[in-house]
Short mmCIF file of C-alpha atoms in Angstrom, two decimals:
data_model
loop_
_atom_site.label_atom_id
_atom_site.label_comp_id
_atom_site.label_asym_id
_atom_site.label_seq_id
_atom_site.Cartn_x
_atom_site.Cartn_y
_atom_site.Cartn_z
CA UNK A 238 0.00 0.00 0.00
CA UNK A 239 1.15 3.35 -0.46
CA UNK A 240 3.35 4.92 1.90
CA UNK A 241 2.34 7.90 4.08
CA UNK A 242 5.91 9.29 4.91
CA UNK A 243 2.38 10.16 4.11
CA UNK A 244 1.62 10.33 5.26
CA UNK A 245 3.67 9.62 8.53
CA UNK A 246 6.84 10.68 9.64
CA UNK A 247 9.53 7.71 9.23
CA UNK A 248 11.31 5.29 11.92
CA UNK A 249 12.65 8.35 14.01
CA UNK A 250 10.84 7.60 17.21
CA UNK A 251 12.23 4.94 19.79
CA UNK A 252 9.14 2.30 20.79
CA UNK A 253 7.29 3.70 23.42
CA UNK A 254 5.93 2.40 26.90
CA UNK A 255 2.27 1.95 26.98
CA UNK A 256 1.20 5.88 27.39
CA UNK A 257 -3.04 7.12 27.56
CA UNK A 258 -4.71 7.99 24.93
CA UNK A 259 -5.39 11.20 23.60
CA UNK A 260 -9.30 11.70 23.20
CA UNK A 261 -10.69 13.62 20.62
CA UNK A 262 -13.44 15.26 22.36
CA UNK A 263 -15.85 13.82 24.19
CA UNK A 264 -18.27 10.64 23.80
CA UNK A 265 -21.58 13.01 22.12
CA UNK A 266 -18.95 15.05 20.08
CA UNK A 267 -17.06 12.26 18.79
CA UNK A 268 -20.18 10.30 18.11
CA UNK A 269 -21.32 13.47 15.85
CA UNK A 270 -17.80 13.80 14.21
CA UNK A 271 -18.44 9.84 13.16
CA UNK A 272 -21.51 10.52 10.96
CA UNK A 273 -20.82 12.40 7.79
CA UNK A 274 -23.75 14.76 7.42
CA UNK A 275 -25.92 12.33 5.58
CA UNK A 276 -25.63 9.12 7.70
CA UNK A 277 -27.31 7.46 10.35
CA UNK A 278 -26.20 5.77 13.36
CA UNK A 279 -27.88 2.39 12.54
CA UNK A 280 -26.43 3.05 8.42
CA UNK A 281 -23.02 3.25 10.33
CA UNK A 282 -22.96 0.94 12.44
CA UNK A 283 -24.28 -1.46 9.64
CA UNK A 284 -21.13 0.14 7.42
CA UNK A 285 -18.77 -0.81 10.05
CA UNK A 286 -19.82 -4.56 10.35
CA UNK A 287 -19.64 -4.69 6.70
CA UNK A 288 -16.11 -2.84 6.96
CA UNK A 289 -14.58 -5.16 9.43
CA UNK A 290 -15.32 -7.78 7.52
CA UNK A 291 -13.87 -6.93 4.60
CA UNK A 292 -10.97 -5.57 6.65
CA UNK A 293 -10.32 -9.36 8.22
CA UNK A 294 -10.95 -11.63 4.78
CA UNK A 295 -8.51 -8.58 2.85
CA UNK A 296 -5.81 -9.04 5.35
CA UNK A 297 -6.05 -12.82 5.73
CA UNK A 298 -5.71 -12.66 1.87
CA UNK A 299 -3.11 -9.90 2.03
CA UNK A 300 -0.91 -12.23 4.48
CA UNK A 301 -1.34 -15.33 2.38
CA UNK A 302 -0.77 -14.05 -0.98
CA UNK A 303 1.83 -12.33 0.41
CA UNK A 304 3.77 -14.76 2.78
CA UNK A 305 6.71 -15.52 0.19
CA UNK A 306 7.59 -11.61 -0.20
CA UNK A 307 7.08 -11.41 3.70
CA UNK A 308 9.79 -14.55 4.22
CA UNK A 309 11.85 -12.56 1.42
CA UNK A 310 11.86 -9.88 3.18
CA UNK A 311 12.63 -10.95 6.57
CA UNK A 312 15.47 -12.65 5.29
CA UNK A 313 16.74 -9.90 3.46
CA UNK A 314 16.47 -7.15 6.55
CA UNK A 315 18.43 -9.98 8.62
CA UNK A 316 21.12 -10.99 6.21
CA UNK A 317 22.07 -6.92 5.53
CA UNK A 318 22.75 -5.94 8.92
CA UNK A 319 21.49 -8.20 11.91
CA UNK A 320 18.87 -5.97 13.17
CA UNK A 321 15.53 -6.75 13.86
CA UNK A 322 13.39 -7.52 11.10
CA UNK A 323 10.22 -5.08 12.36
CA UNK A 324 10.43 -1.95 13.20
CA UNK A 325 7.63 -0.90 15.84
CA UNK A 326 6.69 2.53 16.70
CA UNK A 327 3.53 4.31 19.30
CA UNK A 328 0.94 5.74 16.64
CA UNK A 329 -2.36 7.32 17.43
CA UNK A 330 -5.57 5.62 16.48
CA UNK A 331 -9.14 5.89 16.24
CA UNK A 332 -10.44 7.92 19.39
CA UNK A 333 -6.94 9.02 20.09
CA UNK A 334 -5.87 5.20 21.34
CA UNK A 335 -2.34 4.58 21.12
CA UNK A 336 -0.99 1.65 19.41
CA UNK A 337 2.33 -0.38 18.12
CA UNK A 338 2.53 0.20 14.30
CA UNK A 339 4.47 -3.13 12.73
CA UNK A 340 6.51 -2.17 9.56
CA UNK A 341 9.65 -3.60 7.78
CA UNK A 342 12.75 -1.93 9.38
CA UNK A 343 14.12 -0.08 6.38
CA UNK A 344 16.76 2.63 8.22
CA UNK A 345 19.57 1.18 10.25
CA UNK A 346 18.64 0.23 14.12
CA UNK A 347 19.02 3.73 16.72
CA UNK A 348 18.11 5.69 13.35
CA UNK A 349 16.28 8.02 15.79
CA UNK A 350 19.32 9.19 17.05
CA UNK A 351 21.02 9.66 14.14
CA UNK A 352 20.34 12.77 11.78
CA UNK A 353 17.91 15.17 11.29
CA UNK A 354 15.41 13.18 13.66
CA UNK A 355 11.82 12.93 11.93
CA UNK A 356 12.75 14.32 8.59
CA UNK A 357 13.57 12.03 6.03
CA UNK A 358 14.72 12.78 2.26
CA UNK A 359 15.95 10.91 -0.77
CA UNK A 360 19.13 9.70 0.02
CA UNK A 361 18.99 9.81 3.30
CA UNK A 362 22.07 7.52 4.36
CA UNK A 363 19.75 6.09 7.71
CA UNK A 364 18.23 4.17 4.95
CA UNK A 365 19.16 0.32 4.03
CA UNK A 366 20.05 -0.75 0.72
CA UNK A 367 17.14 -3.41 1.23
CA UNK A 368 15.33 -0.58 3.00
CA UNK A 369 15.05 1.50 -0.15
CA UNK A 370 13.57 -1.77 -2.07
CA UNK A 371 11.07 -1.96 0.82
CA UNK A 372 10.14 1.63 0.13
CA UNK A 373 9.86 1.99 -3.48
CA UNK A 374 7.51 -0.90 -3.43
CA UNK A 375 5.56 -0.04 -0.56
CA UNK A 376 6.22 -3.70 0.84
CA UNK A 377 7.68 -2.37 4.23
CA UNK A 378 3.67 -2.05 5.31
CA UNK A 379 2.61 -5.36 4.51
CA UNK A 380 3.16 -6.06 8.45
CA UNK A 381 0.17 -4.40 9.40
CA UNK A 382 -1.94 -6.38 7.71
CA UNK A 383 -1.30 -7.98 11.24
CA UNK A 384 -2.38 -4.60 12.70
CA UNK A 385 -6.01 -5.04 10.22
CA UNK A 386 -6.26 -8.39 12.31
CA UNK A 387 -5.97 -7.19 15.76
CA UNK A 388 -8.44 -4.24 14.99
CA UNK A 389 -6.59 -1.26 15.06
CA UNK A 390 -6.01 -0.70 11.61
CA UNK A 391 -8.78 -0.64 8.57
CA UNK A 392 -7.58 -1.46 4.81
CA UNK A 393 -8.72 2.13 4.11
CA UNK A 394 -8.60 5.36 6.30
CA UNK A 395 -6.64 7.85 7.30
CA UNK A 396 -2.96 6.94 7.86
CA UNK A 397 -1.84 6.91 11.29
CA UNK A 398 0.46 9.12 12.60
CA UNK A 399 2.62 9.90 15.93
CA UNK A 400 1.66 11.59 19.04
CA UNK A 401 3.59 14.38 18.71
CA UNK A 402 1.98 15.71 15.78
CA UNK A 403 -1.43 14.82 16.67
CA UNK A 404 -0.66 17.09 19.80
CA UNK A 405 -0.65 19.92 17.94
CA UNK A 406 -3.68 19.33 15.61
CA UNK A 407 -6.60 21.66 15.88
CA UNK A 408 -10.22 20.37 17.55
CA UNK A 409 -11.26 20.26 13.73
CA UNK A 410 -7.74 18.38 12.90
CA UNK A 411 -8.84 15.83 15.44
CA UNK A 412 -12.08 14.75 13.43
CA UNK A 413 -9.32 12.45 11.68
CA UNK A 414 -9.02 10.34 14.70
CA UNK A 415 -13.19 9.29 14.72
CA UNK A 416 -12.33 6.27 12.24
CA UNK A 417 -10.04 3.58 12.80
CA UNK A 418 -6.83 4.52 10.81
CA UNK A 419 -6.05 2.99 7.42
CA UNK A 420 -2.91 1.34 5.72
CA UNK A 421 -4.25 2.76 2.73
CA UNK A 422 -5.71 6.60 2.47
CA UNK A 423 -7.66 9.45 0.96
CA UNK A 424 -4.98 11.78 1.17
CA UNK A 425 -2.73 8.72 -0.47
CA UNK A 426 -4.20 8.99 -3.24
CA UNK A 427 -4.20 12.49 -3.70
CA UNK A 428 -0.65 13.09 -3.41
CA UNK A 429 1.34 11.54 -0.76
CA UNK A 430 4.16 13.26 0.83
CA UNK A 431 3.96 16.07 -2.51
CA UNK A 432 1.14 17.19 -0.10
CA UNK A 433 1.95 19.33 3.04
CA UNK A 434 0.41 17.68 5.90
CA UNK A 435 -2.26 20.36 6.57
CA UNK A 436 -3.41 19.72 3.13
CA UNK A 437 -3.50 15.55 3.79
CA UNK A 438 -5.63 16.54 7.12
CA UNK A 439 -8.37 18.66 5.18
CA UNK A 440 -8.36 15.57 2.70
CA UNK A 441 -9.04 12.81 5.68
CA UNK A 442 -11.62 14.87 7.44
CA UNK A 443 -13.20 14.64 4.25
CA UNK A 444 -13.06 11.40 4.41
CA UNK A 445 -14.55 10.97 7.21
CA UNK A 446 -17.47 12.75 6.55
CA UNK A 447 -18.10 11.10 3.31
CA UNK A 448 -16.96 7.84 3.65
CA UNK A 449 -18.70 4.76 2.37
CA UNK A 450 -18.12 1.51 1.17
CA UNK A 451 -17.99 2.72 -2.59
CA UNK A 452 -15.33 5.31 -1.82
CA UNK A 453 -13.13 2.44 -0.01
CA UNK A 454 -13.48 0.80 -3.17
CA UNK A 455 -12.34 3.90 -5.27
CA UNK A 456 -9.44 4.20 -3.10
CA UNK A 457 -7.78 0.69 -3.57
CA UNK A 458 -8.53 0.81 -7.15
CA UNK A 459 -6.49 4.11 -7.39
CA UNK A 460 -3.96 2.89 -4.45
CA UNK A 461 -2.74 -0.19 -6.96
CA UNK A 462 -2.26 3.01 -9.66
CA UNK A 463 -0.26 5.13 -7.26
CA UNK A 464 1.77 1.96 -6.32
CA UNK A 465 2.48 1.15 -9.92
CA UNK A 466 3.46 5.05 -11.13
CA UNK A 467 5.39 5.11 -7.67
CA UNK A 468 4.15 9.01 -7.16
CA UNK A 469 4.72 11.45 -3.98
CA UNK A 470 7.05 8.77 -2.20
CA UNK A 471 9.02 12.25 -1.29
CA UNK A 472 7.70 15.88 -0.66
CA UNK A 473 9.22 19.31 -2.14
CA UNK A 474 12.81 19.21 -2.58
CA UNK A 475 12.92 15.43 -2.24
CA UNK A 476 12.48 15.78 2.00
CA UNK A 477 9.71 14.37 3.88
CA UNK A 478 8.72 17.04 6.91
CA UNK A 479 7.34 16.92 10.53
CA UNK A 480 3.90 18.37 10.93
CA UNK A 481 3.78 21.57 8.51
CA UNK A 482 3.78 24.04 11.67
CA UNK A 483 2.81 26.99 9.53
CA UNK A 484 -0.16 24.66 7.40
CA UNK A 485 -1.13 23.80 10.64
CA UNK A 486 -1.30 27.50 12.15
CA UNK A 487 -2.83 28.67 9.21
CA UNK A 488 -5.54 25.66 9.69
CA UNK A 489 -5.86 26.81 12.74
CA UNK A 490 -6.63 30.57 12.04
CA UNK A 491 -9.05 29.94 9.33
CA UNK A 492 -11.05 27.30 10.59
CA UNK A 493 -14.63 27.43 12.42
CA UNK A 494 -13.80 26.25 15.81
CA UNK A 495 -14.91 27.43 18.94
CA UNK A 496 -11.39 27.72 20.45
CA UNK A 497 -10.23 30.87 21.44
CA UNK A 498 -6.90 31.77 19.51
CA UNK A 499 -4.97 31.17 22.84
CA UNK A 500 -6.15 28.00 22.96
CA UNK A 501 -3.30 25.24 22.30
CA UNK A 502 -4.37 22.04 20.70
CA UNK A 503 -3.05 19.97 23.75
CA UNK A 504 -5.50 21.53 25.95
CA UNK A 505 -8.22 19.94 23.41
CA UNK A 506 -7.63 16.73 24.44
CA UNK A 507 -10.30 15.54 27.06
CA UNK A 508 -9.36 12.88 29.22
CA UNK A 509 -9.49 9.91 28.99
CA UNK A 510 -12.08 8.85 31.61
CA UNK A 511 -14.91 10.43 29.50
CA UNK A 512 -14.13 7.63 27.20
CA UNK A 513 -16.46 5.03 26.04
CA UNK A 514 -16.45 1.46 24.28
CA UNK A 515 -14.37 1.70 20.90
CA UNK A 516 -17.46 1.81 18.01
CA UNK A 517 -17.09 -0.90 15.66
CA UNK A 518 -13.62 -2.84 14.55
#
């Protein structure tokens, strides 16, 4: 599946102990940010049955379709260096829930501590020779179709990204957390990485308020094209940024939410005691 680096910052974070989530607002608002405007709750909660269970027979399929490139793979990460094979990393989920992303290491092991940190570019010498395989193909995801399995990951929705970042969204921002995140995307689709990540947020709130069945369709169809052409793997000058501060700022400025301009994004986050059940897969 396409990468998000779209979409999501690369293998610059250490694995993280278990830390609480980060809510999105509270149970009636995030129900509300769950509907698009012309939904039900019974029409979603039918969509989400139907959803999960494409989500488990896709990724059972994914895994055993895919289990000779996945033994490849393995042996290939291995043989290079003698790291470890996955890399794991704390991303943010639906309902701001944390979780343990799996992915095919592709930079060399302590890459957090090595270089400019989050930002990652073409040629970035962090990267593997087998890494940069795993990357032009996309095949350095196929791990969570493992992540699909355990339900914390759909086929299709927005991709999931790190805690830092979603610490400084906006209360609208957050609306990308009230669906369970994706390996594949809207914003994916639309651009990758050549999109700055304020732009990839608008384009996953979207999704969220439109999504259906039909438009998870649309976007595997056109995920296989963007895999083939290989498109917006980097961003502008060939570097893949943290968070877009000023996108994000200027999100923040021009959008309709009831926050006073003082207001930082952190002190959006409700906690978590005023958290229900997880809706759905």
């Amino acid at each position: 599946m396409p990468r998000q680096r779209e979409s999501s910052p690369e293998e610059a974070v250490p694995t993280l102990a278990p830390r609480p989530p980060i809510p999105t607002a509270d149970r009636a608002a995030t129900a509300d940010a769950q509907l698009g405007p012309a939904t039900c709750s019974r029409c979603d909660r039918r969509d989400r049955r139907v959803k999960r269970a494409v989500d488990i027979s896709g990724a059972l399929a994914g895994l055993i379709a895919g289990a000779p490139l996945l033994v490849l793979a393995a042996i290939a990460i291995q043989a290079e260096d003698g790291g470890p094979v996955l890399f794991r990393q704390e991303r943010i989920g639906e309902r701001g829930r944390p979780f343990t992303i799996l992915k095919f290491r592709t930079m060399v092991a302590d890459a957090e501590n090595k270089g400019p940190g989050l930002v990652t570019y073409r040629g970035d010498p962090r990267i593997t020779r087998v890494g940069r395989l795993l990357r032009a193909t996309s095949l350095d995801e196929l791990p969570q179709l493992l992540n699909i399995l355990r339900g914390e990951m759909s086929l299709v929705g927005p991709r999931p990204t790190v805690r830092s970042q979603v610490e400084r969204y906006t209360s609208s921002q957050l609306r990308r957390l009230s669906v369970p995140p994706g390996l594949a995307g809207w914003a994916q689709v639309n651009g990758r990485n050549s999109v700055p990540w304020s732009r990839r947020i608008e384009l996953d709130v979207w999704y969220v308020d439109h999504r259906s069945i039909r438009l998870d369709l649309l976007i595997i169809l056109r995920t296989i094209r963007t895999l083939v052409l290989g498109s917006g793997t980097y961003g502008a000058g060939g570097r893949n940024e943290d968070l877009d501060s000023a996108g994000v700022a200027h999100s923040a400025a021009t959008s309709h939410d009831t926050e006073s301009p003082t207001t930082s994004p952190r002190s959006l986050l409700v906690r978590p005691a005023s958290y229900g059940p997880p809706v759905g897969g």
